[in-house]
């Protein structure tokens, strides 16, 4: 019985000491490698999602996919770097939730643009989108409902990276 109890205590001590830097009197060391890995992972996630959404938007709005793709690639890299750096300042749990929120906002933005472009042959301005479309919801409600119902597969494709990140995130970057 004593042997079992001493094994448990030794196991607890060894797991507690894994994150302790030698010579720091038991203080936890800052894990810079984990921070770099997390920010790199988020950078790649943002770049991939931005490119995915841009290519889907071009496909579904029947715009040439490969023509003029340099600007979306460069802007995705810059925005991905910024968002990856932004989310890396927080703990893993907050960083993961913030990443999910940002990915969802990006995907919803591209989804709305795609549906509006396919339905009305024009893009919606950001100010109109933030204002709720003005009076569009009242005047064109039946058209919008029909457009959303007809675009359920498109909506799911735009949200696929968000769902993938949520489902695979526990294996890649678990929230602690």
PDB file of C-alpha atoms in Angstrom:
ATOM      1  CA  UNK A   1       0.000   0.000   0.000  1.00  0.00           C
ATOM      2  CA  UNK A   2       2.840   2.380   0.874  1.00  0.00           C
ATOM      3  CA  UNK A   3       4.654   1.523  -2.351  1.00  0.00           C
ATOM      4  CA  UNK A   4       1.578   2.447  -4.388  1.00  0.00           C
ATOM      5  CA  UNK A   5       1.228   5.761  -2.525  1.00  0.00           C
ATOM      6  CA  UNK A   6       4.915   6.618  -2.983  1.00  0.00           C
ATOM      7  CA  UNK A   7       4.698   5.821  -6.715  1.00  0.00           C
ATOM      8  CA  UNK A   8       1.752   8.235  -7.030  1.00  0.00           C
ATOM      9  CA  UNK A   9       3.667  10.981  -5.229  1.00  0.00           C
ATOM     10  CA  UNK A  10       6.754  10.414  -7.401  1.00  0.00           C
ATOM     11  CA  UNK A  11       4.607  10.580 -10.532  1.00  0.00           C
ATOM     12  CA  UNK A  12       3.028  13.848  -9.364  1.00  0.00           C
ATOM     13  CA  UNK A  13       6.441  15.358  -8.628  1.00  0.00           C
ATOM     14  CA  UNK A  14       7.894  14.299 -11.966  1.00  0.00           C
ATOM     15  CA  UNK A  15       4.974  15.769 -13.929  1.00  0.00           C
ATOM     16  CA  UNK A  16       5.163  18.979 -11.931  1.00  0.00           C
ATOM     17  CA  UNK A  17       8.899  19.298 -12.576  1.00  0.00           C
ATOM     18  CA  UNK A  18       8.653  18.818 -16.375  1.00  0.00           C
ATOM     19  CA  UNK A  19       7.872  22.498 -16.930  1.00  0.00           C
ATOM     20  CA  UNK A  20      10.400  23.746 -14.394  1.00  0.00           C
ATOM     21  CA  UNK A  21      13.692  25.152 -15.591  1.00  0.00           C
ATOM     22  CA  UNK A  22      16.659  23.915 -13.563  1.00  0.00           C
ATOM     23  CA  UNK A  23      18.002  26.498 -11.166  1.00  0.00           C
ATOM     24  CA  UNK A  24      14.864  28.666 -11.039  1.00  0.00           C
ATOM     25  CA  UNK A  25      13.614  27.441  -7.638  1.00  0.00           C
ATOM     26  CA  UNK A  26      10.493  25.826  -9.060  1.00  0.00           C
ATOM     27  CA  UNK A  27       9.303  28.726 -11.231  1.00  0.00           C
ATOM     28  CA  UNK A  28       7.731  27.797 -14.562  1.00  0.00           C
ATOM     29  CA  UNK A  29       9.755  28.760 -17.582  1.00  0.00           C
ATOM     30  CA  UNK A  30       8.129  30.607 -20.436  1.00  0.00           C
ATOM     31  CA  UNK A  31       7.731  28.210 -23.297  1.00  0.00           C
ATOM     32  CA  UNK A  32       8.948  30.293 -26.243  1.00  0.00           C
ATOM     33  CA  UNK A  33       9.045  27.293 -28.578  1.00  0.00           C
ATOM     34  CA  UNK A  34       5.362  26.643 -27.922  1.00  0.00           C
ATOM     35  CA  UNK A  35       4.556  30.301 -28.596  1.00  0.00           C
ATOM     36  CA  UNK A  36       6.434  30.252 -31.898  1.00  0.00           C
ATOM     37  CA  UNK A  37       4.787  26.987 -32.937  1.00  0.00           C
ATOM     38  CA  UNK A  38       1.340  28.316 -32.044  1.00  0.00           C
ATOM     39  CA  UNK A  39       1.799  31.606 -33.924  1.00  0.00           C
ATOM     40  CA  UNK A  40       3.167  29.734 -36.947  1.00  0.00           C
ATOM     41  CA  UNK A  41       0.224  27.362 -36.881  1.00  0.00           C
ATOM     42  CA  UNK A  42      -2.243  30.253 -36.662  1.00  0.00           C
ATOM     43  CA  UNK A  43      -0.433  32.130 -39.435  1.00  0.00           C
ATOM     44  CA  UNK A  44      -0.788  29.129 -41.747  1.00  0.00           C
ATOM     45  CA  UNK A  45      -4.398  28.631 -40.715  1.00  0.00           C
ATOM     46  CA  UNK A  46      -5.325  32.218 -41.521  1.00  0.00           C
ATOM     47  CA  UNK A  47      -3.491  32.188 -44.859  1.00  0.00           C
ATOM     48  CA  UNK A  48      -5.106  28.914 -45.921  1.00  0.00           C
ATOM     49  CA  UNK A  49      -8.601  30.047 -44.915  1.00  0.00           C
ATOM     50  CA  UNK A  50      -8.243  33.421 -46.644  1.00  0.00           C
ATOM     51  CA  UNK A  51      -7.017  31.781 -49.842  1.00  0.00           C
ATOM     52  CA  UNK A  52      -9.714  29.100 -49.632  1.00  0.00           C
ATOM     53  CA  UNK A  53     -12.443  31.700 -49.268  1.00  0.00           C
ATOM     54  CA  UNK A  54     -11.016  33.881 -52.046  1.00  0.00           C
ATOM     55  CA  UNK A  55     -10.806  30.973 -54.481  1.00  0.00           C
ATOM     56  CA  UNK A  56     -14.320  29.794 -53.598  1.00  0.00           C
ATOM     57  CA  UNK A  57     -15.641  33.323 -54.092  1.00  0.00           C
ATOM     58  CA  UNK A  58     -14.027  33.466 -57.522  1.00  0.00           C
ATOM     59  CA  UNK A  59     -15.361  30.041 -58.492  1.00  0.00           C
ATOM     60  CA  UNK A  60     -18.940  30.670 -57.380  1.00  0.00           C
ATOM     61  CA  UNK A  61     -19.106  34.186 -58.816  1.00  0.00           C
ATOM     62  CA  UNK A  62     -17.670  32.889 -62.092  1.00  0.00           C
ATOM     63  CA  UNK A  63     -14.617  35.125 -61.910  1.00  0.00           C
ATOM     64  CA  UNK A  64     -11.332  33.884 -63.362  1.00  0.00           C
ATOM     65  CA  UNK A  65      -9.629  31.959 -60.602  1.00  0.00           C
ATOM     66  CA  UNK A  66      -5.998  32.203 -61.666  1.00  0.00           C
ATOM     67  CA  UNK A  67      -6.115  35.667 -63.207  1.00  0.00           C
ATOM     68  CA  UNK A  68      -5.133  38.397 -60.770  1.00  0.00           C
ATOM     69  CA  UNK A  69      -4.423  35.884 -58.004  1.00  0.00           C
ATOM     70  CA  UNK A  70      -1.152  37.534 -56.951  1.00  0.00           C
ATOM     71  CA  UNK A  71      -2.856  40.271 -54.907  1.00  0.00           C
ATOM     72  CA  UNK A  72      -5.080  37.846 -52.931  1.00  0.00           C
ATOM     73  CA  UNK A  73      -2.060  35.624 -52.203  1.00  0.00           C
ATOM     74  CA  UNK A  74       0.056  38.529 -50.977  1.00  0.00           C
ATOM     75  CA  UNK A  75      -2.767  40.068 -48.959  1.00  0.00           C
ATOM     76  CA  UNK A  76      -3.556  36.658 -47.419  1.00  0.00           C
ATOM     77  CA  UNK A  77       0.064  36.285 -46.330  1.00  0.00           C
ATOM     78  CA  UNK A  78       0.196  39.783 -44.821  1.00  0.00           C
ATOM     79  CA  UNK A  79      -3.185  39.474 -43.106  1.00  0.00           C
ATOM     80  CA  UNK A  80      -2.312  35.943 -41.950  1.00  0.00           C
ATOM     81  CA  UNK A  81       0.931  37.202 -40.405  1.00  0.00           C
ATOM     82  CA  UNK A  82      -0.904  40.007 -38.635  1.00  0.00           C
ATOM     83  CA  UNK A  83      -3.723  37.797 -37.328  1.00  0.00           C
ATOM     84  CA  UNK A  84      -1.283  35.012 -36.361  1.00  0.00           C
ATOM     85  CA  UNK A  85       0.822  37.509 -34.409  1.00  0.00           C
ATOM     86  CA  UNK A  86      -2.292  39.012 -32.825  1.00  0.00           C
ATOM     87  CA  UNK A  87      -3.603  35.679 -31.569  1.00  0.00           C
ATOM     88  CA  UNK A  88      -0.191  34.513 -30.334  1.00  0.00           C
ATOM     89  CA  UNK A  89      -0.128  37.091 -27.523  1.00  0.00           C
ATOM     90  CA  UNK A  90      -2.786  35.219 -25.555  1.00  0.00           C
ATOM     91  CA  UNK A  91      -2.857  31.914 -23.729  1.00  0.00           C
ATOM     92  CA  UNK A  92      -3.533  28.808 -25.815  1.00  0.00           C
ATOM     93  CA  UNK A  93      -7.158  28.618 -24.726  1.00  0.00           C
ATOM     94  CA  UNK A  94      -7.941  32.267 -25.492  1.00  0.00           C
ATOM     95  CA  UNK A  95      -5.861  32.163 -28.661  1.00  0.00           C
ATOM     96  CA  UNK A  96      -7.815  29.160 -29.947  1.00  0.00           C
ATOM     97  CA  UNK A  97     -11.169  30.777 -29.229  1.00  0.00           C
ATOM     98  CA  UNK A  98     -10.066  34.058 -30.798  1.00  0.00           C
ATOM     99  CA  UNK A  99      -8.864  32.183 -33.882  1.00  0.00           C
ATOM    100  CA  UNK A 100     -12.223  30.425 -34.206  1.00  0.00           C
ATOM    101  CA  UNK A 101     -14.019  33.764 -33.889  1.00  0.00           C
ATOM    102  CA  UNK A 102     -11.829  35.452 -36.511  1.00  0.00           C
ATOM    103  CA  UNK A 103     -12.110  32.499 -38.908  1.00  0.00           C
ATOM    104  CA  UNK A 104     -15.883  32.535 -38.530  1.00  0.00           C
ATOM    105  CA  UNK A 105     -16.092  36.280 -39.233  1.00  0.00           C
ATOM    106  CA  UNK A 106     -13.884  35.907 -42.320  1.00  0.00           C
ATOM    107  CA  UNK A 107     -15.927  32.980 -43.640  1.00  0.00           C
ATOM    108  CA  UNK A 108     -19.263  34.710 -43.004  1.00  0.00           C
ATOM    109  CA  UNK A 109     -17.998  37.837 -44.791  1.00  0.00           C
ATOM    110  CA  UNK A 110     -16.992  35.837 -47.869  1.00  0.00           C
ATOM    111  CA  UNK A 111     -20.242  33.844 -47.748  1.00  0.00           C
ATOM    112  CA  UNK A 112     -22.367  37.006 -47.708  1.00  0.00           C
ATOM    113  CA  UNK A 113     -20.330  38.480 -50.559  1.00  0.00           C
ATOM    114  CA  UNK A 114     -20.782  35.317 -52.597  1.00  0.00           C
ATOM    115  CA  UNK A 115     -24.537  35.082 -52.051  1.00  0.00           C
ATOM    116  CA  UNK A 116     -25.100  38.787 -52.745  1.00  0.00           C
ATOM    117  CA  UNK A 117     -22.919  38.640 -55.866  1.00  0.00           C
ATOM    118  CA  UNK A 118     -24.719  35.568 -57.214  1.00  0.00           C
ATOM    119  CA  UNK A 119     -28.159  36.964 -56.432  1.00  0.00           C
ATOM    120  CA  UNK A 120     -27.819  40.651 -57.354  1.00  0.00           C
ATOM    121  CA  UNK A 121     -24.707  40.609 -59.622  1.00  0.00           C
ATOM    122  CA  UNK A 122     -22.941  43.165 -57.428  1.00  0.00           C
ATOM    123  CA  UNK A 123     -20.747  43.096 -54.361  1.00  0.00           C
ATOM    124  CA  UNK A 124     -21.951  44.485 -51.059  1.00  0.00           C
ATOM    125  CA  UNK A 125     -19.860  47.212 -49.456  1.00  0.00           C
ATOM    126  CA  UNK A 126     -18.476  46.628 -45.981  1.00  0.00           C
ATOM    127  CA  UNK A 127     -20.377  49.631 -44.605  1.00  0.00           C
ATOM    128  CA  UNK A 128     -23.650  48.224 -45.976  1.00  0.00           C
ATOM    129  CA  UNK A 129     -22.861  44.841 -44.509  1.00  0.00           C
ATOM    130  CA  UNK A 130     -22.125  46.319 -41.076  1.00  0.00           C
ATOM    131  CA  UNK A 131     -25.305  48.383 -41.219  1.00  0.00           C
ATOM    132  CA  UNK A 132     -27.306  45.212 -41.811  1.00  0.00           C
ATOM    133  CA  UNK A 133     -27.926  45.960 -45.453  1.00  0.00           C
ATOM    134  CA  UNK A 134     -30.014  49.016 -44.725  1.00  0.00           C
ATOM    135  CA  UNK A 135     -33.593  48.355 -45.772  1.00  0.00           C
ATOM    136  CA  UNK A 136     -32.627  45.369 -47.916  1.00  0.00           C
ATOM    137  CA  UNK A 137     -33.807  42.880 -45.309  1.00  0.00           C
ATOM    138  CA  UNK A 138     -37.298  44.331 -45.307  1.00  0.00           C
ATOM    139  CA  UNK A 139     -37.722  44.833 -49.046  1.00  0.00           C
ATOM    140  CA  UNK A 140     -36.009  41.705 -50.354  1.00  0.00           C
ATOM    141  CA  UNK A 141     -36.619  39.245 -47.534  1.00  0.00           C
ATOM    142  CA  UNK A 142     -38.154  36.518 -49.719  1.00  0.00           C
ATOM    143  CA  UNK A 143     -35.337  36.849 -52.283  1.00  0.00           C
ATOM    144  CA  UNK A 144     -32.704  36.571 -49.552  1.00  0.00           C
ATOM    145  CA  UNK A 145     -34.354  33.536 -47.963  1.00  0.00           C
ATOM    146  CA  UNK A 146     -34.520  31.818 -51.343  1.00  0.00           C
ATOM    147  CA  UNK A 147     -30.890  32.746 -52.066  1.00  0.00           C
ATOM    148  CA  UNK A 148     -29.728  31.355 -48.709  1.00  0.00           C
ATOM    149  CA  UNK A 149     -31.687  28.124 -49.156  1.00  0.00           C
ATOM    150  CA  UNK A 150     -30.308  27.696 -52.682  1.00  0.00           C
ATOM    151  CA  UNK A 151     -26.782  28.360 -51.393  1.00  0.00           C
ATOM    152  CA  UNK A 152     -26.640  25.937 -48.454  1.00  0.00           C
ATOM    153  CA  UNK A 153     -23.851  23.899 -50.081  1.00  0.00           C
ATOM    154  CA  UNK A 154     -21.916  27.104 -50.781  1.00  0.00           C
ATOM    155  CA  UNK A 155     -22.340  28.219 -47.169  1.00  0.00           C
ATOM    156  CA  UNK A 156     -21.071  24.868 -45.902  1.00  0.00           C
ATOM    157  CA  UNK A 157     -18.052  25.024 -48.217  1.00  0.00           C
ATOM    158  CA  UNK A 158     -17.128  28.484 -46.949  1.00  0.00           C
ATOM    159  CA  UNK A 159     -17.494  27.323 -43.337  1.00  0.00           C
ATOM    160  CA  UNK A 160     -15.634  24.037 -43.908  1.00  0.00           C
ATOM    161  CA  UNK A 161     -12.243  25.412 -42.753  1.00  0.00           C
ATOM    162  CA  UNK A 162     -13.803  26.698 -39.538  1.00  0.00           C
ATOM    163  CA  UNK A 163     -15.365  23.312 -38.786  1.00  0.00           C
ATOM    164  CA  UNK A 164     -12.087  21.586 -39.689  1.00  0.00           C
ATOM    165  CA  UNK A 165     -10.134  23.842 -37.341  1.00  0.00           C
ATOM    166  CA  UNK A 166     -12.588  23.213 -34.526  1.00  0.00           C
ATOM    167  CA  UNK A 167     -12.570  19.445 -34.996  1.00  0.00           C
ATOM    168  CA  UNK A 168      -8.843  18.992 -35.574  1.00  0.00           C
ATOM    169  CA  UNK A 169      -7.712  21.675 -33.146  1.00  0.00           C
ATOM    170  CA  UNK A 170      -7.859  19.401 -30.163  1.00  0.00           C
ATOM    171  CA  UNK A 171      -5.238  17.176 -31.754  1.00  0.00           C
ATOM    172  CA  UNK A 172      -3.062  20.036 -33.068  1.00  0.00           C
ATOM    173  CA  UNK A 173      -3.321  22.702 -30.380  1.00  0.00           C
ATOM    174  CA  UNK A 174      -5.374  21.572 -27.392  1.00  0.00           C
ATOM    175  CA  UNK A 175      -6.963  24.257 -25.250  1.00  0.00           C
ATOM    176  CA  UNK A 176      -5.535  24.058 -21.744  1.00  0.00           C
TER     177      UNK A 176
END
